[in-house]
Short mmCIF file of C-alpha atoms and ligand atoms in Angstrom, two decimals:
data_model
loop_
_atom_site.label_atom_id
_atom_site.label_comp_id
_atom_site.label_asym_id
_atom_site.label_seq_id
_atom_site.Cartn_x
_atom_site.Cartn_y
_atom_site.Cartn_z
CA UNK A 193 0.00 0.00 0.00
CA UNK A 194 1.44 3.33 -1.04
CA UNK A 195 0.83 6.62 0.74
CA UNK A 196 0.87 7.57 4.37
CA UNK A 197 -0.22 5.32 7.21
CA UNK A 198 -2.40 7.94 8.82
CA UNK A 199 -6.12 7.16 8.58
CA UNK A 200 -7.46 9.03 5.55
CA UNK A 201 -9.90 11.90 6.03
CA UNK A 202 -13.47 10.81 5.28
CA UNK A 203 -15.12 11.47 1.92
CA UNK A 204 -17.23 14.63 2.01
CA UNK A 205 -18.42 14.66 -1.60
CA UNK A 206 -20.10 11.86 -3.46
CA UNK A 207 -20.55 12.21 -7.20
CA UNK A 208 -23.02 9.62 -8.43
CA UNK A 209 -22.76 9.29 -12.19
CA UNK A 210 -26.04 7.50 -12.66
CA UNK A 211 -25.74 6.74 -16.36
CA UNK A 212 -23.61 7.44 -19.40
CA UNK A 213 -26.74 7.77 -21.51
CA UNK A 214 -27.32 11.33 -22.67
CA UNK A 215 -29.48 12.87 -25.37
CA UNK A 216 -26.83 15.52 -26.05
CA UNK A 217 -23.49 15.11 -27.79
CA UNK A 218 -21.17 17.80 -26.40
CA UNK A 219 -17.72 17.42 -27.95
CA UNK A 220 -16.11 18.51 -24.63
CA UNK A 221 -17.82 15.84 -22.53
CA UNK A 222 -15.55 14.51 -19.79
CA UNK A 223 -17.03 11.01 -19.96
CA UNK A 224 -14.66 8.31 -21.23
CA UNK A 225 -14.33 8.05 -25.01
CA UNK A 226 -15.33 4.41 -24.87
CA UNK A 227 -18.32 4.99 -22.56
CA UNK A 228 -20.56 2.95 -24.85
CA UNK A 229 -18.76 -0.18 -23.61
CA UNK A 230 -20.00 0.29 -20.04
CA UNK A 231 -23.61 -0.71 -20.17
CA UNK A 232 -23.99 -2.67 -16.98
CA UNK A 233 -25.49 0.13 -14.85
CA UNK A 234 -25.98 -0.17 -11.11
CA UNK A 235 -29.58 -0.83 -10.21
CA UNK A 236 -31.65 1.10 -7.68
CA UNK A 237 -30.76 -1.09 -4.71
CA UNK A 238 -27.07 -0.99 -5.51
CA UNK A 239 -27.20 2.81 -5.62
CA UNK A 240 -29.04 2.90 -2.32
CA UNK A 241 -26.33 0.80 -0.72
CA UNK A 242 -23.66 3.18 -2.07
CA UNK A 243 -25.58 6.22 -0.81
CA UNK A 244 -26.10 4.76 2.64
CA UNK A 245 -22.53 3.57 3.13
CA UNK A 246 -21.02 6.82 1.84
CA UNK A 247 -23.25 8.94 4.05
CA UNK A 248 -22.25 6.89 7.05
CA UNK A 249 -18.59 7.57 6.32
CA UNK A 250 -19.17 11.33 6.16
CA UNK A 251 -20.21 12.26 2.62
CA UNK A 252 -22.72 15.10 2.78
CA UNK A 253 -22.56 16.83 -0.60
CA UNK A 254 -24.12 14.65 -3.24
CA UNK A 255 -24.16 15.26 -6.98
CA UNK A 256 -26.33 13.25 -9.33
CA UNK A 257 -24.80 13.51 -12.76
CA UNK A 258 -24.01 11.36 -15.77
CA UNK A 259 -24.46 11.43 -18.73
CA UNK A 260 -27.90 12.83 -18.16
CA UNK A 261 -29.27 11.74 -14.76
CA UNK A 262 -32.86 12.47 -15.84
CA UNK A 263 -32.62 9.42 -18.08
CA UNK A 264 -32.77 7.22 -14.96
CA UNK A 265 -36.34 6.23 -14.14
CA UNK A 266 -35.47 5.91 -10.44
CA UNK A 267 -34.03 9.43 -10.05
CA UNK A 268 -36.85 10.68 -7.83
CA UNK A 269 -36.67 7.57 -5.67
CA UNK A 270 -32.91 8.03 -5.24
CA UNK A 271 -33.33 11.73 -4.42
CA UNK A 272 -35.92 10.95 -1.80
CA UNK A 273 -33.77 8.21 -0.26
CA UNK A 274 -30.74 10.54 -0.17
CA UNK A 275 -32.78 13.32 1.36
CA UNK A 276 -33.80 11.05 4.22
CA UNK A 277 -30.12 10.25 4.76
CA UNK A 278 -29.35 13.97 5.20
CA UNK A 279 -27.44 14.72 2.01
CA UNK A 280 -27.39 18.13 0.35
CA UNK A 281 -28.48 17.07 -3.12
CA UNK A 282 -27.32 18.67 -6.38
CA UNK A 283 -28.72 17.66 -9.74
CA UNK A 284 -26.34 18.28 -12.62
CA UNK A 285 -28.39 18.24 -15.77
CA UNK A 286 -28.59 19.46 -19.34
CA UNK A 287 -32.27 20.22 -18.71
CA UNK A 288 -33.21 18.16 -21.73
CA UNK A 289 -36.43 16.20 -21.15
CA UNK A 290 -37.13 18.12 -17.93
CA UNK A 291 -40.66 19.39 -17.43
CA UNK A 292 -42.55 21.23 -14.72
CA UNK A 293 -44.08 18.09 -13.24
CA UNK A 294 -40.61 16.59 -12.80
CA UNK A 295 -39.27 19.77 -11.25
CA UNK A 296 -42.08 19.71 -8.67
CA UNK A 297 -41.73 15.99 -8.06
CA UNK A 298 -37.99 16.32 -7.40
CA UNK A 299 -38.54 19.27 -5.10
CA UNK A 300 -41.01 17.28 -3.06
CA UNK A 301 -38.53 14.42 -2.90
CA UNK A 302 -35.98 16.78 -1.33
CA UNK A 303 -33.74 17.95 -4.16
CA UNK A 304 -31.81 21.03 -2.95
CA UNK A 305 -30.34 22.54 -6.07
CA UNK A 306 -30.20 22.24 -9.84
CA UNK A 307 -27.26 23.00 -12.08
CA UNK A 308 -28.39 23.40 -15.64
CA UNK A 309 -25.98 23.66 -18.53
CA UNK A 310 -26.35 25.63 -21.71
CA UNK A 311 -23.91 25.36 -24.56
CA UNK A 312 -24.04 28.97 -25.78
CA UNK A 313 -26.12 32.14 -25.70
CA UNK A 314 -27.59 31.72 -29.17
CA UNK A 315 -29.88 29.00 -30.43
CA UNK A 316 -27.77 28.26 -33.45
CA UNK A 317 -24.53 27.68 -31.58
CA UNK A 318 -26.15 25.97 -28.59
CA UNK A 319 -27.89 23.44 -30.79
CA UNK A 320 -24.79 22.86 -32.88
CA UNK A 321 -22.52 22.19 -29.87
CA UNK A 322 -25.16 20.09 -28.10
CA UNK A 323 -25.65 18.14 -31.30
CA UNK A 324 -29.37 18.34 -30.49
CA UNK A 325 -32.02 21.02 -30.75
CA UNK A 326 -32.42 22.09 -27.14
CA UNK A 327 -31.86 25.83 -26.63
CA UNK A 328 -35.42 27.10 -26.29
CA UNK A 329 -36.40 24.19 -24.09
CA UNK A 330 -33.43 24.68 -21.76
CA UNK A 331 -34.35 28.32 -21.25
CA UNK A 332 -37.91 27.40 -20.37
CA UNK A 333 -36.61 24.81 -17.92
CA UNK A 334 -34.26 27.35 -16.31
CA UNK A 335 -37.20 29.65 -15.70
CA UNK A 336 -39.24 26.82 -14.20
CA UNK A 337 -36.37 25.92 -11.88
CA UNK A 338 -36.44 29.45 -10.49
CA UNK A 339 -40.23 29.52 -10.42
CA UNK A 340 -40.12 26.56 -8.08
CA UNK A 341 -37.64 28.26 -5.82
CA UNK A 342 -34.54 26.21 -6.32
CA UNK A 343 -31.16 27.85 -6.12
CA UNK A 344 -29.83 27.58 -9.67
CA UNK A 345 -26.35 27.31 -11.05
CA UNK A 346 -26.11 28.07 -14.73
CA UNK A 347 -23.15 26.35 -16.28
CA UNK A 348 -21.64 27.11 -19.65
CA UNK A 349 -18.49 25.29 -20.69
CA UNK A 350 -16.29 27.68 -22.64
CA UNK A 351 -14.08 26.96 -25.63
CA UNK A 352 -12.90 28.49 -28.87
CA UNK A 353 -16.32 28.29 -30.51
CA UNK A 354 -18.38 30.07 -27.86
CA UNK A 355 -16.04 32.12 -25.69
CA UNK A 356 -16.68 35.23 -27.79
CA UNK A 357 -20.27 35.11 -26.49
CA UNK A 358 -19.13 35.78 -22.93
CA UNK A 359 -21.08 39.01 -22.58
CA UNK A 360 -24.27 37.57 -24.04
CA UNK A 361 -23.93 34.50 -21.85
CA UNK A 362 -23.74 36.67 -18.74
CA UNK A 363 -26.70 38.76 -19.89
CA UNK A 364 -28.62 35.53 -20.42
CA UNK A 365 -27.69 34.43 -16.88
CA UNK A 366 -29.10 37.68 -15.53
CA UNK A 367 -32.26 37.28 -17.59
CA UNK A 368 -32.69 33.73 -16.27
CA UNK A 369 -32.06 34.91 -12.70
CA UNK A 370 -29.27 32.43 -11.97
CA UNK A 371 -27.87 32.50 -8.42
CA UNK A 372 -24.48 31.22 -9.49
CA UNK A 373 -22.86 31.17 -12.90
CA UNK A 374 -20.12 28.76 -13.71
CA UNK A 375 -18.11 29.76 -16.74
CA UNK A 376 -15.47 27.11 -16.82
CA UNK A 377 -13.19 26.76 -19.76
CA UNK A 378 -12.97 23.23 -21.07
CA UNK A 379 -10.52 21.02 -19.25
CA UNK A 380 -8.98 18.46 -21.54
CA UNK A 381 -10.11 15.01 -20.50
CA UNK A 382 -12.24 12.44 -22.26
CA UNK A 383 -13.87 13.82 -25.38
CA UNK A 384 -12.43 17.26 -24.75
CA UNK A 385 -8.93 15.85 -24.95
CA UNK A 386 -9.77 14.20 -28.24
CA UNK A 387 -11.11 17.52 -29.58
CA UNK A 388 -8.44 19.62 -27.94
CA UNK A 389 -7.14 21.41 -31.03
CA UNK A 390 -10.63 22.48 -32.03
CA UNK A 391 -11.67 23.59 -28.53
CA UNK A 392 -8.58 25.39 -27.27
CA UNK A 393 -9.16 29.14 -27.15
CA UNK A 394 -6.48 31.61 -28.14
CA UNK A 395 -4.66 33.82 -25.66
CA UNK A 396 -6.48 36.87 -27.03
CA UNK A 397 -9.88 35.23 -26.62
CA UNK A 398 -9.04 34.40 -23.01
CA UNK A 399 -7.90 37.88 -22.16
CA UNK A 400 -11.06 39.37 -23.54
CA UNK A 401 -13.26 36.86 -21.74
CA UNK A 402 -11.48 37.40 -18.46
CA UNK A 403 -11.98 41.15 -18.63
CA UNK A 404 -15.71 40.68 -19.24
CA UNK A 405 -15.98 38.19 -16.39
CA UNK A 406 -14.36 40.68 -14.07
CA UNK A 407 -16.62 43.50 -15.12
CA UNK A 408 -19.72 41.40 -14.42
CA UNK A 409 -18.33 40.02 -11.17
CA UNK A 410 -18.15 43.58 -9.94
CA UNK A 411 -21.49 44.79 -11.27
CA UNK A 412 -23.31 41.65 -10.03
CA UNK A 413 -21.67 41.49 -6.60
CA UNK A 414 -24.22 40.51 -3.97
CA UNK A 415 -26.74 39.41 -6.62
CA UNK A 416 -25.19 36.66 -8.68
CA UNK A 417 -21.94 34.84 -8.00
CA UNK A 418 -19.81 34.36 -11.10
CA UNK A 419 -17.10 31.74 -11.24
CA UNK A 420 -14.76 32.04 -14.17
CA UNK A 421 -12.14 29.34 -14.64
CA UNK A 422 -9.38 29.58 -17.23
CA UNK A 423 -8.12 26.37 -18.82
CA UNK A 424 -5.22 25.18 -16.72
CA UNK A 425 -3.06 24.83 -19.86
CA UNK A 426 -2.72 28.60 -19.63
CA UNK A 427 -1.61 28.60 -16.00
CA UNK A 428 1.92 28.02 -14.79
CA UNK A 429 0.93 26.04 -11.71
CA UNK A 430 -1.43 23.08 -11.73
CA UNK A 431 -4.66 22.88 -9.79
CA UNK A 432 -4.74 20.93 -6.55
CA UNK A 433 -6.62 18.12 -8.18
CA UNK A 434 -9.66 16.86 -6.30
CA UNK A 435 -8.46 18.80 -3.25
CA UNK A 436 -5.91 16.01 -2.82
CA UNK A 437 -6.34 12.44 -4.01
CA UNK A 438 -8.60 10.34 -1.80
CA UNK A 439 -9.11 13.15 0.72
CA UNK A 440 -12.52 14.58 -0.15
CA UNK A 441 -14.10 13.28 -3.36
CA UNK A 442 -15.58 9.94 -4.26
CA UNK A 443 -16.98 9.34 -7.73
CA UNK A 444 -19.04 6.30 -8.57
CA UNK A 445 -19.31 5.58 -12.30
CA UNK A 446 -22.52 4.18 -13.84
CA UNK A 447 -21.12 0.63 -13.83
CA UNK A 448 -20.16 0.82 -10.15
CA UNK A 449 -16.47 1.57 -10.47
CA UNK A 450 -15.28 3.80 -7.60
CA UNK A 451 -13.00 6.55 -8.86
CA UNK A 452 -10.79 8.93 -6.84
CA UNK A 453 -11.16 11.35 -9.77
CA UNK A 454 -13.61 11.18 -12.64
CA UNK A 455 -10.90 10.26 -15.18
CA UNK A 456 -9.07 7.73 -13.01
CA UNK A 457 -10.54 4.78 -14.90
CA UNK A 458 -7.94 5.19 -17.64
CA UNK A 459 -4.86 5.13 -15.36
CA UNK A 460 -2.84 1.94 -15.87
CA UNK A 461 -1.28 2.09 -12.37
CA UNK A 462 -4.11 0.24 -10.66
CA UNK A 463 -7.55 -1.27 -11.11
CA UNK A 464 -10.32 0.90 -9.74
CA UNK A 465 -12.45 -1.11 -7.31
CA UNK A 466 -16.15 -1.76 -7.89
CA UNK A 467 -18.94 -1.17 -5.41
CA UNK A 468 -20.27 -4.52 -6.57
CA UNK A 469 -17.33 -6.27 -4.87
CA UNK A 470 -16.43 -3.98 -1.99
CA UNK A 471 -18.01 -1.75 0.64
CA UNK A 472 -17.38 1.99 0.43
CA UNK A 473 -15.22 1.88 3.56
CA UNK A 474 -13.03 -0.89 2.11
CA UNK A 475 -12.74 1.11 -1.10
CA UNK A 476 -11.96 4.41 0.60
CA UNK A 477 -9.61 3.11 3.28
CA UNK A 478 -7.95 0.05 1.82
CA UNK A 479 -7.99 -0.02 -1.98
CA UNK A 480 -4.79 0.47 -3.92
CA UNK A 481 -6.51 3.01 -6.16
CA UNK A 482 -7.54 5.36 -3.36
CA UNK A 483 -4.22 5.03 -1.54
CA UNK A 484 -2.04 5.37 -4.61
CA UNK A 485 -1.52 9.13 -4.56
CA UNK A 486 -2.24 9.79 -0.91
CA UNK A 487 0.60 11.52 0.90
CA UNK A 488 3.74 12.20 -1.14
CA UNK A 489 5.74 8.96 -1.12
CA UNK A 490 4.84 8.41 -4.77
CA UNK A 491 6.35 11.72 -5.91
CA UNK A 492 9.31 12.12 -8.22
CA UNK A 493 11.33 15.25 -8.88
CA UNK A 494 10.69 18.11 -9.31
CA UNK A 495 7.70 17.70 -6.97
CA UNK A 496 9.43 15.65 -4.27
CA UNK A 497 11.69 18.49 -3.13
CA UNK A 498 9.32 21.30 -4.11
CA UNK A 499 8.16 23.70 -1.39
CA UNK A 500 4.75 23.94 -3.08
CA UNK A 501 3.95 20.24 -2.94
CA UNK A 502 1.47 20.62 -0.08
CA UNK A 503 -0.40 23.23 -2.06
CA UNK A 504 -1.07 21.42 -5.34
CA UNK A 505 0.01 17.81 -4.56
CA UNK A 506 1.85 17.70 -7.88
CA UNK A 507 -1.27 18.64 -9.84
CA UNK A 508 -3.58 16.33 -11.72
CA UNK A 509 -2.34 12.77 -12.14
CA UNK A 510 -4.76 12.00 -14.95
CA UNK A 511 -3.46 15.01 -16.85
CA UNK A 512 0.13 13.90 -16.20
CA UNK A 513 -0.79 10.51 -17.64
CA UNK A 514 -2.65 11.89 -20.65
CA UNK A 515 0.19 14.22 -21.60
CA UNK A 516 3.36 12.43 -20.47
CA UNK A 517 2.27 8.79 -20.31
CA UNK A 518 3.22 8.54 -16.62
CA UNK A 519 0.74 9.52 -13.90
CA UNK A 520 3.53 9.89 -11.32
CA UNK A 521 5.14 12.73 -13.24
CA UNK A 522 4.46 16.31 -12.22
CA UNK A 523 1.40 17.69 -13.99
CA UNK A 524 3.08 19.30 -17.04
CA UNK A 525 0.93 22.40 -16.58
CA UNK A 526 3.57 23.31 -13.98
CA UNK A 527 6.35 25.35 -15.52
CA UNK A 528 8.83 23.62 -13.20
CA UNK A 529 8.10 20.35 -14.97
CA UNK A 530 10.78 19.38 -17.53
CA UNK A 531 7.86 18.40 -19.77
CA UNK A 532 6.01 21.73 -19.53
CA UNK A 533 6.65 22.26 -23.26
CA UNK A 534 4.00 19.58 -23.95
CA UNK A 535 1.43 22.09 -22.76
CA UNK A 536 2.79 25.12 -24.56
CA UNK A 537 3.23 23.03 -27.73
CA UNK A 538 -0.39 21.93 -27.48
CA UNK A 539 -1.54 25.55 -27.36
CA UNK A 540 0.56 26.39 -30.41
CA UNK A 541 -0.53 23.32 -32.31
CA UNK A 542 -4.18 24.16 -31.64
CA UNK A 543 -3.70 27.69 -32.93
CA UNK A 544 -2.31 26.29 -36.17
CA UNK A 545 -4.58 23.32 -36.86
CA UNK A 546 -7.96 24.05 -35.29
CA UNK A 547 -9.56 25.26 -38.49
CA UNK A 548 -8.67 22.10 -40.40
CA UNK A 549 -10.30 19.51 -38.15
CA UNK A 550 -13.98 18.81 -37.55
CA UNK A 551 -15.28 18.38 -33.99
CA UNK A 552 -15.97 14.78 -33.02
CA UNK A 553 -19.31 14.67 -31.21
CA UNK A 554 -19.95 12.51 -28.19
CA UNK A 555 -22.38 9.78 -29.19
CA UNK A 556 -22.57 6.01 -29.14
CA UNK A 557 -21.59 5.64 -32.76
CA UNK A 558 -18.39 7.64 -32.30
CA UNK A 559 -17.74 6.00 -28.92
CA UNK A 560 -17.66 2.51 -30.40
CA UNK A 561 -14.61 3.47 -32.44
CA UNK A 562 -12.48 3.80 -29.30
CA UNK B 1244 -22.45 47.08 3.35
CA UNK B 1245 -21.59 46.14 6.91
CA UNK B 1246 -23.45 44.82 9.87
CA UNK B 1247 -25.12 47.22 12.35
CA UNK B 1248 -25.88 46.64 16.02
CA UNK B 1249 -29.58 46.90 15.31
CA UNK B 1250 -29.72 44.78 12.17
CA UNK B 1251 -31.18 41.32 12.24
CA UNK B 1252 -29.07 38.71 10.48
CA UNK B 1253 -30.56 35.56 9.07
CA UNK B 1254 -29.09 32.55 7.31
CA UNK B 1255 -29.58 33.00 3.53
CA UNK B 1256 -32.16 30.68 2.00
CA UNK B 1257 -29.52 29.14 -0.31
CA UNK B 1258 -27.49 27.94 2.68
CA UNK B 1259 -28.15 25.11 5.09
CA UNK B 1260 -26.51 24.71 8.49
CA UNK B 1261 -26.19 21.08 9.50
CA UNK B 1262 -24.56 19.02 12.23
CA UNK B 1263 -22.32 16.27 10.84
CA UNK B 1264 -21.93 13.34 13.18
CA UNK B 1265 -19.11 11.67 11.22
CA UNK B 1266 -16.95 14.77 11.41
CA UNK B 1267 -18.20 16.04 14.73
CA UNK B 1268 -18.82 19.56 13.48
CA UNK B 1269 -21.33 21.90 11.90
CA UNK B 1270 -21.11 22.47 8.16
CA UNK B 1271 -22.66 25.04 5.87
CA UNK B 1272 -24.10 23.54 2.71
CA UNK B 1273 -24.98 25.32 -0.52
CA UNK B 1274 -25.05 24.55 -4.24
CA UNK B 1275 -21.95 22.45 -4.90
CA UNK B 1276 -20.26 23.79 -1.80
CA UNK B 1277 -19.41 22.83 1.72
CA UNK B 1278 -17.85 24.92 4.46
CA UNK B 1279 -16.61 23.24 7.60
CA UNK B 1280 -17.27 25.54 10.54
CA UNK B 1281 -15.25 25.94 13.67
CA UNK B 1282 -17.15 25.98 16.92
CA UNK B 1283 -17.46 29.74 17.35
CA UNK B 1284 -18.69 30.33 13.78
CA UNK B 1285 -21.25 27.58 14.23
CA UNK B 1286 -22.44 29.06 17.53
CA UNK B 1287 -22.98 32.46 15.91
CA UNK B 1288 -24.77 31.14 12.83
CA UNK B 1289 -27.12 29.09 14.99
CA UNK B 1290 -28.51 32.25 16.55
CA UNK B 1291 -28.86 34.10 13.24
CA UNK B 1292 -32.52 33.15 13.17
CA UNK B 1293 -34.02 36.32 11.73
CA UNK B 1294 -35.33 37.39 15.15
CA UNK B 1295 -32.26 38.39 17.18
CA UNK B 1296 -30.47 41.60 16.32
CA UNK B 1297 -26.70 41.83 16.64
CA UNK B 1298 -26.85 43.18 20.18
CA UNK B 1299 -29.09 40.28 21.21
CA UNK B 1300 -26.69 37.83 19.58
CA UNK B 1301 -23.73 39.23 21.46
CA UNK B 1302 -25.46 39.10 24.81
CA UNK B 1303 -26.90 35.64 24.17
CA UNK B 1304 -23.48 34.21 23.39
CA UNK B 1305 -21.72 36.05 26.20
CA UNK B 1306 -24.29 34.62 28.55
CA UNK B 1307 -24.03 31.12 27.12
CA UNK B 1308 -20.24 31.05 27.47
CA UNK B 1309 -20.20 33.10 30.64
CA UNK B 1310 -17.82 35.69 29.25
CA UNK B 1311 -17.66 39.28 27.98
CA UNK B 1312 -15.97 41.18 25.17
CA UNK B 1313 -17.21 39.00 22.28
CA UNK B 1314 -18.64 41.92 20.34
CA UNK B 1315 -15.66 42.49 18.08
CA UNK B 1316 -15.20 38.87 17.12
CA UNK B 1317 -18.88 38.43 16.45
CA UNK B 1318 -19.03 41.59 14.33
CA UNK B 1319 -16.04 40.50 12.31
CA UNK B 1320 -17.51 37.10 11.67
CA UNK B 1321 -20.92 38.50 10.73
CA UNK B 1322 -19.32 40.91 8.28
CA UNK B 1323 -17.43 38.06 6.64
CA UNK B 1324 -20.60 35.98 6.55
CA UNK B 1325 -22.51 38.87 4.99
CA UNK B 1326 -19.79 39.46 2.40
CA UNK B 1327 -19.86 35.76 1.48
CA UNK B 1328 -23.62 35.74 1.18
CA UNK B 1329 -24.08 33.22 4.01
CA UNK B 1330 -26.42 35.59 5.81
CA UNK B 1331 -28.70 38.45 4.89
CA UNK B 1332 -29.65 41.30 7.19
CA UNK B 1333 -32.80 43.29 7.70
CA UNK B 1334 -33.13 46.45 9.77
S1 SF4 C 19 -21.28 17.15 -21.32
FE1 SF4 C 19 -22.98 17.13 -22.79
S2 SF4 C 19 -22.85 15.08 -23.73
FE2 SF4 C 19 -21.62 14.98 -21.84
S3 SF4 C 19 -23.03 14.22 -20.31
FE3 SF4 C 19 -23.10 16.48 -20.22
S4 SF4 C 19 -24.80 17.08 -21.55
FE4 SF4 C 19 -24.30 14.94 -22.04
S1 SF4 C 20 6.98 20.99 -9.12
FE1 SF4 C 20 5.29 19.66 -8.55
S2 SF4 C 20 4.74 20.24 -6.45
FE2 SF4 C 20 6.06 21.89 -7.29
S3 SF4 C 20 4.61 23.40 -8.08
FE3 SF4 C 20 5.15 22.05 -9.79
S4 SF4 C 20 3.58 20.43 -9.77
FE4 SF4 C 20 3.46 21.51 -7.80
#
């Protein structure tokens, strides 16, 4: 067992990815490229066991996501069960297929908050990126969410194709009366990594977007909270991934695999354990996967002797793997990494080739190729 | 915007204050967020019930902990809480 011998802190966040099924086809989706292979979804009772065991260990924030969680017929039943356990329940949805009856039903079951995503501020671009006509419907749903008194987070994933709409997106958020707005640039995992050249914004686009975000953060202070996140490729220090591996977050994939981070499935260093074979406490406390990057015994240089290692824990291990082929390397976003050029090269390459390549949309047909 | 002695603070409707047995502490829950509270912050938020004004809150807590001179700390915390949107105030 790698990592420190100290008992790990308990999980506080449980992300329940109920299904990989989704009516939309966002080319930046963070689901695995080969998601179509994982069809053996957990059933209602299996989810209930996960929810109960995780709550007992300390998880209190719960996100139902996917794919599109509304696809699951038992969503309301799971919300109600989680509410009785004392979770704060977040629904992370595209809003597609949502209607007023469902919004009321979920509220009565104890749902605390809804995060709805839009793909752009115009119908044309939204429907193109989503790969599905959905813009008008999403806006109606957003209004119904507020009508029924939920706090609402409006999420728009930013990239080269829509970042110029920043101002319109924020105006739309005001019109829809969002409480929080999440304007996160695409992070390059899953489908987004595959489409990286086409999605990567330019430096100029980012500067402009950042200035607009700042302006609105000031003018909306006290009314609407705006989170703006730049792609970490443009930073010179990595993010403290998952607040530290195996310290806070527990993700359960649709097929029951327990993941320390939503992209951990692809890491070759270990097998992620399944909730079908193990209890949550065995998984959290004893599994190789969850212990692998705990503490700093696993670190190599330059992280090992770096004074900042307690701040970012060497960055994101999945990103280190995707870019360098070795998850125990420093996240190459860090400019102290000898492989940092992989990141700057990627930005340059995107600037040169983006126009020549078509976006690959996330759907079952494309997924079966991987 | 800062807190006045006569204003009545109340937990914002988007936030939920909850005791967590597993961690032995109060936490503040909101959309996709979780704040772990130390004991004094939790004590103050528990009496932000929309009825007590700041003066009442100070005297209630001084009485509860059999001490004096809490006013500054409580004001500072309430101002932070207001700035973060955890509480709202009415006159
Ligand atoms: S990012 Fe888009 S395609 Fe992926 S799960 Fe969310 S809505 Fe569906
Ligand atoms: S060298 Fe490693 S620990 Fe130091 S800042 Fe870079 S990624 Fe973080």
